[in-house]
mmCIF file of N, CA and C in Angstrom:
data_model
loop_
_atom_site.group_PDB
_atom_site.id
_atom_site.type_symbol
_atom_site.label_atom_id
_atom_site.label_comp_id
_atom_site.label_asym_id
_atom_site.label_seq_id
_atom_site.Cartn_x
_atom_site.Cartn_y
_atom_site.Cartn_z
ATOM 1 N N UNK A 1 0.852 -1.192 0.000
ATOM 2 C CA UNK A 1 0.000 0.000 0.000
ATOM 3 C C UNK A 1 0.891 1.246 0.000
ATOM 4 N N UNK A 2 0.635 2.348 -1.118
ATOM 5 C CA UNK A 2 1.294 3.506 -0.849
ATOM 6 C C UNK A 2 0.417 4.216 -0.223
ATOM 7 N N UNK A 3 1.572 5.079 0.643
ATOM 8 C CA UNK A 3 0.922 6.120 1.370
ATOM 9 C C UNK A 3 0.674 7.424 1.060
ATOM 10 N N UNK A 4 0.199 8.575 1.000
ATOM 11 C CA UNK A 4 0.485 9.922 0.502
ATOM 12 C C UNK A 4 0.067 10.700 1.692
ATOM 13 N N UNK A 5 1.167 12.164 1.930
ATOM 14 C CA UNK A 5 1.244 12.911 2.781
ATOM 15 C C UNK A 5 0.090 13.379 2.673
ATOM 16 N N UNK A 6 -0.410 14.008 3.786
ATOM 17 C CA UNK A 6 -1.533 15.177 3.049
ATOM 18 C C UNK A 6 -1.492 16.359 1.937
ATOM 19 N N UNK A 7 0.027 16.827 1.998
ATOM 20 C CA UNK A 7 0.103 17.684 0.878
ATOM 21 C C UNK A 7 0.526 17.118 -0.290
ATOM 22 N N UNK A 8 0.902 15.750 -0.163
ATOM 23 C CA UNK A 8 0.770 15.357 -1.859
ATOM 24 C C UNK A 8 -0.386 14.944 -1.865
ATOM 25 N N UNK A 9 -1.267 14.477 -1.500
ATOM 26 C CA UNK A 9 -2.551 14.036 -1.682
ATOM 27 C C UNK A 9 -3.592 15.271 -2.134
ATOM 28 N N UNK A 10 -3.527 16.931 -1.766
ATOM 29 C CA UNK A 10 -3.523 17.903 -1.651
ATOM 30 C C UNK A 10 -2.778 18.411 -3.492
ATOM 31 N N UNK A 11 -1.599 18.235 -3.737
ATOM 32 C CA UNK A 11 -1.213 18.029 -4.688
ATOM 33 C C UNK A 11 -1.900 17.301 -6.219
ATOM 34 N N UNK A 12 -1.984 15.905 -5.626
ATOM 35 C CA UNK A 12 -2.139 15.234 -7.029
ATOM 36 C C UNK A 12 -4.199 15.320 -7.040
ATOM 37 N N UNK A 13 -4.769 15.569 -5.975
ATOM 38 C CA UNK A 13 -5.887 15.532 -6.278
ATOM 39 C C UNK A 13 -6.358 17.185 -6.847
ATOM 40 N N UNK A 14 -5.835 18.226 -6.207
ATOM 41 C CA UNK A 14 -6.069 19.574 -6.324
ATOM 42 C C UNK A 14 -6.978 20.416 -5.609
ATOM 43 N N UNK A 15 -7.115 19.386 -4.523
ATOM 44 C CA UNK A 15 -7.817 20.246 -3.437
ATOM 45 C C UNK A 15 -6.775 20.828 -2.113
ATOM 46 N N UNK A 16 -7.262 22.084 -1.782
ATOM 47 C CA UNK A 16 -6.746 22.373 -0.473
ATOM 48 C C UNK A 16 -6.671 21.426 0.664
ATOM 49 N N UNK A 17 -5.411 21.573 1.158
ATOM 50 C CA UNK A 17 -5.323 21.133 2.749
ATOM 51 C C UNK A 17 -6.676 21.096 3.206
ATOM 52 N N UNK A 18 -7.583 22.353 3.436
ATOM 53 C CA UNK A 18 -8.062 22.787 4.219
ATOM 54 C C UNK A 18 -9.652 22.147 3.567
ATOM 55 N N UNK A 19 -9.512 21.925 2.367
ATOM 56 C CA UNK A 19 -10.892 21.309 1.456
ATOM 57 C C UNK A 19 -10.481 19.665 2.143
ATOM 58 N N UNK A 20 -9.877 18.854 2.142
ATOM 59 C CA UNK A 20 -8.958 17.633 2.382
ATOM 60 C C UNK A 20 -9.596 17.494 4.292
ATOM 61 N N UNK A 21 -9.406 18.538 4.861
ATOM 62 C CA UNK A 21 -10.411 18.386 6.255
ATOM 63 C C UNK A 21 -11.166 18.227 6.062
ATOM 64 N N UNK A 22 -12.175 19.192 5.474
ATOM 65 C CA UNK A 22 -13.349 18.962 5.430
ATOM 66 C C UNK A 22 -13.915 18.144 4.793
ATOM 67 N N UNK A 23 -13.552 17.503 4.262
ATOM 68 C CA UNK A 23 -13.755 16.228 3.606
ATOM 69 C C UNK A 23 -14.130 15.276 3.923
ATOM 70 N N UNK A 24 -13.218 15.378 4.959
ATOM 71 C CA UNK A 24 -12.738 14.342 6.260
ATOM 72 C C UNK A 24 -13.519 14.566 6.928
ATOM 73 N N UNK A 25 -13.532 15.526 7.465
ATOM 74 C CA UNK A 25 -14.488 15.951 8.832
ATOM 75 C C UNK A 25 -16.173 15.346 8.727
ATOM 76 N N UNK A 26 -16.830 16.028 7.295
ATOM 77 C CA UNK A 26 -18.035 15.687 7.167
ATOM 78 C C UNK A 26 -18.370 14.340 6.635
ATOM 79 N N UNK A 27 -17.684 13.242 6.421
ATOM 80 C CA UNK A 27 -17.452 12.005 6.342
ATOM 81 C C UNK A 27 -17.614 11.699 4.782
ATOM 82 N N UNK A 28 -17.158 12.163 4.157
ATOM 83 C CA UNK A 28 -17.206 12.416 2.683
ATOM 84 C C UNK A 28 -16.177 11.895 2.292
ATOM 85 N N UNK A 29 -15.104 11.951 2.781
ATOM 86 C CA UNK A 29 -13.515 11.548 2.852
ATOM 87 C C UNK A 29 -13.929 10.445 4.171
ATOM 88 N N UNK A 30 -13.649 9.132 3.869
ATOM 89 C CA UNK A 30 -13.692 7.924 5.220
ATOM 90 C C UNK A 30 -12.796 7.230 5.220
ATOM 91 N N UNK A 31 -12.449 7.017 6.431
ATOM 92 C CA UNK A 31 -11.359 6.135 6.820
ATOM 93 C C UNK A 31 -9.548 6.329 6.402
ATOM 94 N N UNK A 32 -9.499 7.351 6.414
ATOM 95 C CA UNK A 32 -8.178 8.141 6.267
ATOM 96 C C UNK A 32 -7.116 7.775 7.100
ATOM 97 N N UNK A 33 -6.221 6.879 6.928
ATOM 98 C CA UNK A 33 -5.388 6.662 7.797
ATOM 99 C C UNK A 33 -4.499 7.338 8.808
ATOM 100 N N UNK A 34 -3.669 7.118 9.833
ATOM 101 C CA UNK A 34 -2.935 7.210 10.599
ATOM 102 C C UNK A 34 -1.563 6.995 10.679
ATOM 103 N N UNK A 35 -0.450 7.746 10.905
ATOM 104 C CA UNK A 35 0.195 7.690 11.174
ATOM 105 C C UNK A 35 0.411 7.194 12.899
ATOM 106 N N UNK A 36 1.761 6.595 13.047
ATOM 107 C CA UNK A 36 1.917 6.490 14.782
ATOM 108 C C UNK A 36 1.921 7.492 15.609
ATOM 109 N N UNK A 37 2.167 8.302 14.532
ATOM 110 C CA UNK A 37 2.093 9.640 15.221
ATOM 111 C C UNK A 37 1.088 10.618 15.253
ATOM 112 N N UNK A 38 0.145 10.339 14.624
ATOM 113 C CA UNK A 38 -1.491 10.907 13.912
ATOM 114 C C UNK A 38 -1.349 11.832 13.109
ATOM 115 N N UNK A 39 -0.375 11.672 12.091
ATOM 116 C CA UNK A 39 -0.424 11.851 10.546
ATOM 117 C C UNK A 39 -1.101 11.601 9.911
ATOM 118 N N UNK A 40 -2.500 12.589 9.099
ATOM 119 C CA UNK A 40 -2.930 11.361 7.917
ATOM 120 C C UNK A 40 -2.031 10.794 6.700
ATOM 121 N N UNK A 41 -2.351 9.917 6.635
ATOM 122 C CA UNK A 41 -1.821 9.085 5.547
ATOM 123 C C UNK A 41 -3.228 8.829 4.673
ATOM 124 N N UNK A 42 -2.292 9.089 3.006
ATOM 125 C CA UNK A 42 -3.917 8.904 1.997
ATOM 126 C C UNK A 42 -3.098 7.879 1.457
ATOM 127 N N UNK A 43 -4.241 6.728 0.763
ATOM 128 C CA UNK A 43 -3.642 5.831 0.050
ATOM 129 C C UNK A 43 -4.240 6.075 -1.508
ATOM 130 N N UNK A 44 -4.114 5.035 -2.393
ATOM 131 C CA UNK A 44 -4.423 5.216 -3.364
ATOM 132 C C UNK A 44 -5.767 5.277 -3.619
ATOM 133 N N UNK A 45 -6.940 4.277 -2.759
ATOM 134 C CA UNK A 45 -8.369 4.566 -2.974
ATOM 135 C C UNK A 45 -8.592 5.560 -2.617
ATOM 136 N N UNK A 46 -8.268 6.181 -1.791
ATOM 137 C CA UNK A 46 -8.232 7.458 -0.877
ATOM 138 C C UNK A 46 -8.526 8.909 -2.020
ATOM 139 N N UNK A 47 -7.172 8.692 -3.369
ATOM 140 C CA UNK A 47 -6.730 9.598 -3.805
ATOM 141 C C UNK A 47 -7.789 9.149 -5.076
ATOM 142 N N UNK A 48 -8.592 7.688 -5.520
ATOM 143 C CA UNK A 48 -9.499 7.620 -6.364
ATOM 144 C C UNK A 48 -10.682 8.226 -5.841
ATOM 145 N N UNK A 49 -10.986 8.154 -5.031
ATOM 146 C CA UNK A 49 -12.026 8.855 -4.365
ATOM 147 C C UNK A 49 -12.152 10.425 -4.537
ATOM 148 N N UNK A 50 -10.869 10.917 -4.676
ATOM 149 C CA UNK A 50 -10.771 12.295 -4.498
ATOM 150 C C UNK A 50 -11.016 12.919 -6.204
ATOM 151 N N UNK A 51 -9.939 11.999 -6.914
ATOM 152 C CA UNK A 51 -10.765 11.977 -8.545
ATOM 153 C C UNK A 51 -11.878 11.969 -8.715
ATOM 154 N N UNK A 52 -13.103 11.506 -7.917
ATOM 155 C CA UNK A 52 -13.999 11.565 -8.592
ATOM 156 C C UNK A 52 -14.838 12.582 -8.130
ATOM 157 N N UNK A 53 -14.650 13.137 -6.446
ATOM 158 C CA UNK A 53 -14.989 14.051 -5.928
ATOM 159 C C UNK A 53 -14.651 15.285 -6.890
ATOM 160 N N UNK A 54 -13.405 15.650 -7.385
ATOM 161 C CA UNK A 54 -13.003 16.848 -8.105
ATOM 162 C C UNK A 54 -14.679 16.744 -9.259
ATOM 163 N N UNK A 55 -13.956 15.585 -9.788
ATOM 164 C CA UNK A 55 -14.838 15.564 -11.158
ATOM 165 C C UNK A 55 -16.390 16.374 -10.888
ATOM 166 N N UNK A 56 -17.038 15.503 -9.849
ATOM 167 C CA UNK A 56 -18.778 16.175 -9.564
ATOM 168 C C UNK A 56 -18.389 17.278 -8.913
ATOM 169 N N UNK A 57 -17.396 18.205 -8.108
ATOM 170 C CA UNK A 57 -17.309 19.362 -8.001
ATOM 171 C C UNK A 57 -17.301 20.293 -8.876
ATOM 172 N N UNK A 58 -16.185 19.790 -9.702
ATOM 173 C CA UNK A 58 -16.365 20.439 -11.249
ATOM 174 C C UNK A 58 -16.995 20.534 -11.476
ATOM 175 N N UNK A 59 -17.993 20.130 -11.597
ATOM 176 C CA UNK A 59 -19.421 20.093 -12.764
ATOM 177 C C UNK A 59 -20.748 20.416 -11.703
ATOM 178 N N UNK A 60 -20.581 20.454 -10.871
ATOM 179 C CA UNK A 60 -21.864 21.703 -10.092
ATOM 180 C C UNK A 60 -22.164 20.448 -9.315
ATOM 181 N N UNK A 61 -22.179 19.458 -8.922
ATOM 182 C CA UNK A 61 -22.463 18.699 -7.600
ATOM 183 C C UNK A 61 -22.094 19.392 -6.223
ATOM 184 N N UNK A 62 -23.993 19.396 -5.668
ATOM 185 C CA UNK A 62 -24.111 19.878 -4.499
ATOM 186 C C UNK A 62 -22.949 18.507 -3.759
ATOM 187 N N UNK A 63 -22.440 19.545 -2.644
ATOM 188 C CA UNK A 63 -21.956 18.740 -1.101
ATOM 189 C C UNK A 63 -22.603 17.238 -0.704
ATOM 190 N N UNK A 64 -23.948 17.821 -0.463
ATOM 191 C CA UNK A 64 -24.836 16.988 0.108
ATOM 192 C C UNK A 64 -25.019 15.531 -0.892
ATOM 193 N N UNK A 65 -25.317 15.798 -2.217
ATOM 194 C CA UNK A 65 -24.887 15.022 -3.160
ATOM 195 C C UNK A 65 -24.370 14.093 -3.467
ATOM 196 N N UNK A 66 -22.737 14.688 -3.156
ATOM 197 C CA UNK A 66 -21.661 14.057 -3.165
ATOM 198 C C UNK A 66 -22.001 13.390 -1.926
ATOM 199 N N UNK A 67 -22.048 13.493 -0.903
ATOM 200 C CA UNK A 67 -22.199 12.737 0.699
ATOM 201 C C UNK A 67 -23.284 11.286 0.332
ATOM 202 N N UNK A 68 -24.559 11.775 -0.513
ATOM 203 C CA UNK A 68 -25.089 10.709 -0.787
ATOM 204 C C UNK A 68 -24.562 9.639 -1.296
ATOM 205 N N UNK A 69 -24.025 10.142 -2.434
ATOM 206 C CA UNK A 69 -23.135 8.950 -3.216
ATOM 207 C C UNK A 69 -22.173 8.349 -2.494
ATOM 208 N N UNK A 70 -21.231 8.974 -1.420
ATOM 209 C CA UNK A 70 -20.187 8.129 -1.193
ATOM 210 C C UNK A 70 -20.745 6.970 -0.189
ATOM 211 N N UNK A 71 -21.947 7.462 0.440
ATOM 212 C CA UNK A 71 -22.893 6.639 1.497
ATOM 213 C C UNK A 71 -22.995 5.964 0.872
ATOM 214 N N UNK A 72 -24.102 5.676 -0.375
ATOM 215 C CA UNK A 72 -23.890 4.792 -0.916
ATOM 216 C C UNK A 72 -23.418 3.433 -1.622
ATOM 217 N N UNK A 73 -22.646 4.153 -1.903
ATOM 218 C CA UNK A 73 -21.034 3.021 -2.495
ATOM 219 C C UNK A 73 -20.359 2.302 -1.357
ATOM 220 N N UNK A 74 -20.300 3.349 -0.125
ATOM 221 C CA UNK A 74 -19.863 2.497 0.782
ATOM 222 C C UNK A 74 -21.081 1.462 1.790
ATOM 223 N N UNK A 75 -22.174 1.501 1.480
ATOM 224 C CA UNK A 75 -22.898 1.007 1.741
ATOM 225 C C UNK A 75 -23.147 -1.086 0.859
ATOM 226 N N UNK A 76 -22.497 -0.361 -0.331
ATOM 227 C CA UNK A 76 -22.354 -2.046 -1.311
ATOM 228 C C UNK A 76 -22.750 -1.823 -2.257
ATOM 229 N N UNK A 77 -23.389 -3.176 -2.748
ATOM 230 C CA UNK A 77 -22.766 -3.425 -4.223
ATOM 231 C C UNK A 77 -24.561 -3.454 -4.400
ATOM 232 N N UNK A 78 -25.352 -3.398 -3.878
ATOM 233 C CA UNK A 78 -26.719 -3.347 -3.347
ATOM 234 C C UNK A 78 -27.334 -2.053 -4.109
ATOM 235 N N UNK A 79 -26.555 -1.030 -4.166
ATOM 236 C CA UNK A 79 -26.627 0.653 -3.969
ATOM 237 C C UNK A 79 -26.193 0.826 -5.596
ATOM 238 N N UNK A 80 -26.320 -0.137 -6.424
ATOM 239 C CA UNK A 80 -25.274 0.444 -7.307
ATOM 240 C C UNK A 80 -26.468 1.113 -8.157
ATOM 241 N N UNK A 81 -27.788 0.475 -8.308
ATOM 242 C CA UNK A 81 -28.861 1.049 -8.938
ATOM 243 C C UNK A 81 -29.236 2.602 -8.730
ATOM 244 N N UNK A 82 -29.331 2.976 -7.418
ATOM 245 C CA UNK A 82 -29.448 4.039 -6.771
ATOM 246 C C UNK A 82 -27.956 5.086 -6.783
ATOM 247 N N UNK A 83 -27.118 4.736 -7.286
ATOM 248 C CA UNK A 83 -25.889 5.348 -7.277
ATOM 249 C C UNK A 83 -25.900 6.022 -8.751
ATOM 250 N N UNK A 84 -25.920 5.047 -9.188
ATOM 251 C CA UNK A 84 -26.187 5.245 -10.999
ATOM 252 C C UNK A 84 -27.108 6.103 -11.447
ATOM 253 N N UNK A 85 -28.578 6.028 -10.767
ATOM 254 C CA UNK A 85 -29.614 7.011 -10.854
ATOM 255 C C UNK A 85 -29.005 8.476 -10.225
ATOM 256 N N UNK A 86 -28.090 8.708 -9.113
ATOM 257 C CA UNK A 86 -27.523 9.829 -8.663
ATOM 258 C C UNK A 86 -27.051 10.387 -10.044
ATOM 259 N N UNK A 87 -26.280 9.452 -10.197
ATOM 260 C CA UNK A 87 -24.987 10.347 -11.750
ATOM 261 C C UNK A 87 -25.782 10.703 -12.985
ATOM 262 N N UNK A 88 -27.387 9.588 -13.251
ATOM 263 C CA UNK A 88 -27.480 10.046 -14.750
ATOM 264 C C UNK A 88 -28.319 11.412 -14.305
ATOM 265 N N UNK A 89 -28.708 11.555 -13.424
ATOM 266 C CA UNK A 89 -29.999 13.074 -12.597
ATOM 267 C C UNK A 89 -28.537 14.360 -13.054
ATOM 268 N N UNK A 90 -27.686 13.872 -12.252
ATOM 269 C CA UNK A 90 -26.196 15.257 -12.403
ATOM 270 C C UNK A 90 -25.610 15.170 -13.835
ATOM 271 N N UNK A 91 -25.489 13.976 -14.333
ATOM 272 C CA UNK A 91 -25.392 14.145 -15.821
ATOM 273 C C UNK A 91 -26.228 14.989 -16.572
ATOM 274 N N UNK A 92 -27.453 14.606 -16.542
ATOM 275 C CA UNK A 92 -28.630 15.405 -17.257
ATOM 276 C C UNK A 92 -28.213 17.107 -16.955
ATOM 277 N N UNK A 93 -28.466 17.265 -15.936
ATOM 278 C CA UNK A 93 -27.731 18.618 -15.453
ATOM 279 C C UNK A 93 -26.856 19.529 -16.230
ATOM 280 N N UNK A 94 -25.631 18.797 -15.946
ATOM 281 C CA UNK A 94 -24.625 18.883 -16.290
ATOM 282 C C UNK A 94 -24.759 19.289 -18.341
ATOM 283 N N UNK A 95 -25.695 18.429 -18.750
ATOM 284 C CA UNK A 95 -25.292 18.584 -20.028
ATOM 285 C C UNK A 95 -26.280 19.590 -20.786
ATOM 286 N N UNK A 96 -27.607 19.978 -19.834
ATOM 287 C CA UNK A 96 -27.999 21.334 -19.959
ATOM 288 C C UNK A 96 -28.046 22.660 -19.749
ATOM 289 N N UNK A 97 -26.401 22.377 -18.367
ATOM 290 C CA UNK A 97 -25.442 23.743 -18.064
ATOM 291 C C UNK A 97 -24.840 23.783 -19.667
ATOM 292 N N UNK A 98 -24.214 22.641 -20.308
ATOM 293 C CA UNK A 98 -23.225 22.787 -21.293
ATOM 294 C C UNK A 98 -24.438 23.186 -22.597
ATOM 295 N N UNK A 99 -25.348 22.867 -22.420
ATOM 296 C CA UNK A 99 -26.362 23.737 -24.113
ATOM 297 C C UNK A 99 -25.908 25.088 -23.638
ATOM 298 N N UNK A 100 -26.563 25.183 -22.374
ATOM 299 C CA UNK A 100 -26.360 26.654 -21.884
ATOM 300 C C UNK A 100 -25.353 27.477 -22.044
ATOM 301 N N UNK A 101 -24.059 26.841 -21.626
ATOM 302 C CA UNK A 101 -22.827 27.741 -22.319
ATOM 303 C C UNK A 101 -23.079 27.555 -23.314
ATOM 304 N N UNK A 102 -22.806 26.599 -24.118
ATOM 305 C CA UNK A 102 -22.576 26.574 -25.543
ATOM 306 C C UNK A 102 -23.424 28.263 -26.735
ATOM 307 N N UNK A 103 -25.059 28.539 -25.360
ATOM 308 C CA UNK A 103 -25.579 29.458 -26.495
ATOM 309 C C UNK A 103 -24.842 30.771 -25.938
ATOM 310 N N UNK A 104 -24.381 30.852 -24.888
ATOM 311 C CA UNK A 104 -23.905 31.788 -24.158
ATOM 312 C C UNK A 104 -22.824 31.923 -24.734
ATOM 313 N N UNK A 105 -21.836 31.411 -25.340
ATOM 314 C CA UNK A 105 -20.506 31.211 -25.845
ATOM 315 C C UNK A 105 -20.537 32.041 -27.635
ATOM 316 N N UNK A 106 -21.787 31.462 -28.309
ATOM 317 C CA UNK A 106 -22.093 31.394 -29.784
ATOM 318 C C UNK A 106 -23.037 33.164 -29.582
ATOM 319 N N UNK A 107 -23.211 33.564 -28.671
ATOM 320 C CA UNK A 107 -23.679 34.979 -28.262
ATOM 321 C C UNK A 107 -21.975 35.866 -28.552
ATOM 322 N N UNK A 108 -21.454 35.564 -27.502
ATOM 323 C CA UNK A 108 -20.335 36.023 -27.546
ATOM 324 C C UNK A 108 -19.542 36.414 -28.401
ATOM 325 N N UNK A 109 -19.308 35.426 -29.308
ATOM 326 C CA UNK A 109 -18.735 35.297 -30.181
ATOM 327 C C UNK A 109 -19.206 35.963 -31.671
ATOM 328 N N UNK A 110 -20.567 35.829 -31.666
ATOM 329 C CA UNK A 110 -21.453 37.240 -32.746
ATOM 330 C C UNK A 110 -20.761 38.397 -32.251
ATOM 331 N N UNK A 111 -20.868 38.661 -31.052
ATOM 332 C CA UNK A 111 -20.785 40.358 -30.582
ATOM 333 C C UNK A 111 -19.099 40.458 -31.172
ATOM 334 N N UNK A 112 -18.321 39.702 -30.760
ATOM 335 C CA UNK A 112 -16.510 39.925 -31.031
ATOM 336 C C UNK A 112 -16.429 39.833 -32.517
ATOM 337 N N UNK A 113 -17.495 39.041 -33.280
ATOM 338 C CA UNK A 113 -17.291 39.095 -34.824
ATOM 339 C C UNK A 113 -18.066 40.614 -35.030
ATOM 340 N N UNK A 114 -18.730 40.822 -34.623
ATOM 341 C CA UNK A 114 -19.521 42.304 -34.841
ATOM 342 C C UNK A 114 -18.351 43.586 -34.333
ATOM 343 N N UNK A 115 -17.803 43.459 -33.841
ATOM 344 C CA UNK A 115 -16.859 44.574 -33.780
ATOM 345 C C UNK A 115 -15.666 44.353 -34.282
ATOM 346 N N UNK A 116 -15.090 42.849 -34.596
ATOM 347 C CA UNK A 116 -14.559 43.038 -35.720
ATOM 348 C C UNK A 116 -14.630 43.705 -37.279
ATOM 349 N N UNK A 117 -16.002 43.354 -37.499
ATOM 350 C CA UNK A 117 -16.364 44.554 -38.557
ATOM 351 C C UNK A 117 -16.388 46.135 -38.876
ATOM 352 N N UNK A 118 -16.327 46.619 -37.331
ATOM 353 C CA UNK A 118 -16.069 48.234 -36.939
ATOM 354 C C UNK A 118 -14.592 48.351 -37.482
ATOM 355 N N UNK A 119 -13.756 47.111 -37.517
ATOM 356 C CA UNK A 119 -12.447 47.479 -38.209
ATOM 357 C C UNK A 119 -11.298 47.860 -36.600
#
């Protein structure tokens, strides 16, 4: 098992130290190891976990959300129906934020071609 400091874990996932508590704290982040000395130590599920946390942060997943899902999953293999229904609800979402930019973007981009024409 590799271990990772908190600030490489902090590092390779791209959350703050201080995001990495709270993580922890509100049980979103579970079972975070120990040092002998009460170091956390992250391991590699630790740091898959955190991949996927970024990912639904990225993309507008409420907190609470995210808390469901990881309940879930850590709940079994039972949950996977109900887990799946979480992601395609934030998918759907997700891909009518992106029409949304997309017309917001194709707006934009008239107006910068329109004053390109002012010369």
């Amino acid at each position: 098992m590799t271990g990772y400091a908190p600030s490489e874990a902090a590092r390779r996932s791209g959350f703050s130290l201080d995001t990495l508590r709270y993580y922890e704290k509100i049980g979103l982040l579970s079972g975070v190891g120990r040092t002998s000395a009460g170091r956390r130590v992250f391991t590699d599920e630790d740091l898959g976990w955190l991949t996927l946390f970024r990912c639904l942060r990225d993309t507008g997943m409420p907190i609470a959300e995210m808390c469901r899902y990881a309940d879930l999953a850590r709940a079994g293999d039972h949950t996977t129906g109900q887990r799946r229904a979480l992601l395609v609800r934030h998918a759907d979402r997700v891909e009518e934020q992106m029409r949304l930019l997309q017309r917001q973007y194709d707006h934009l981009r008239e107006k910068i071609d329109y004053y390109d024409t002012l010369g």
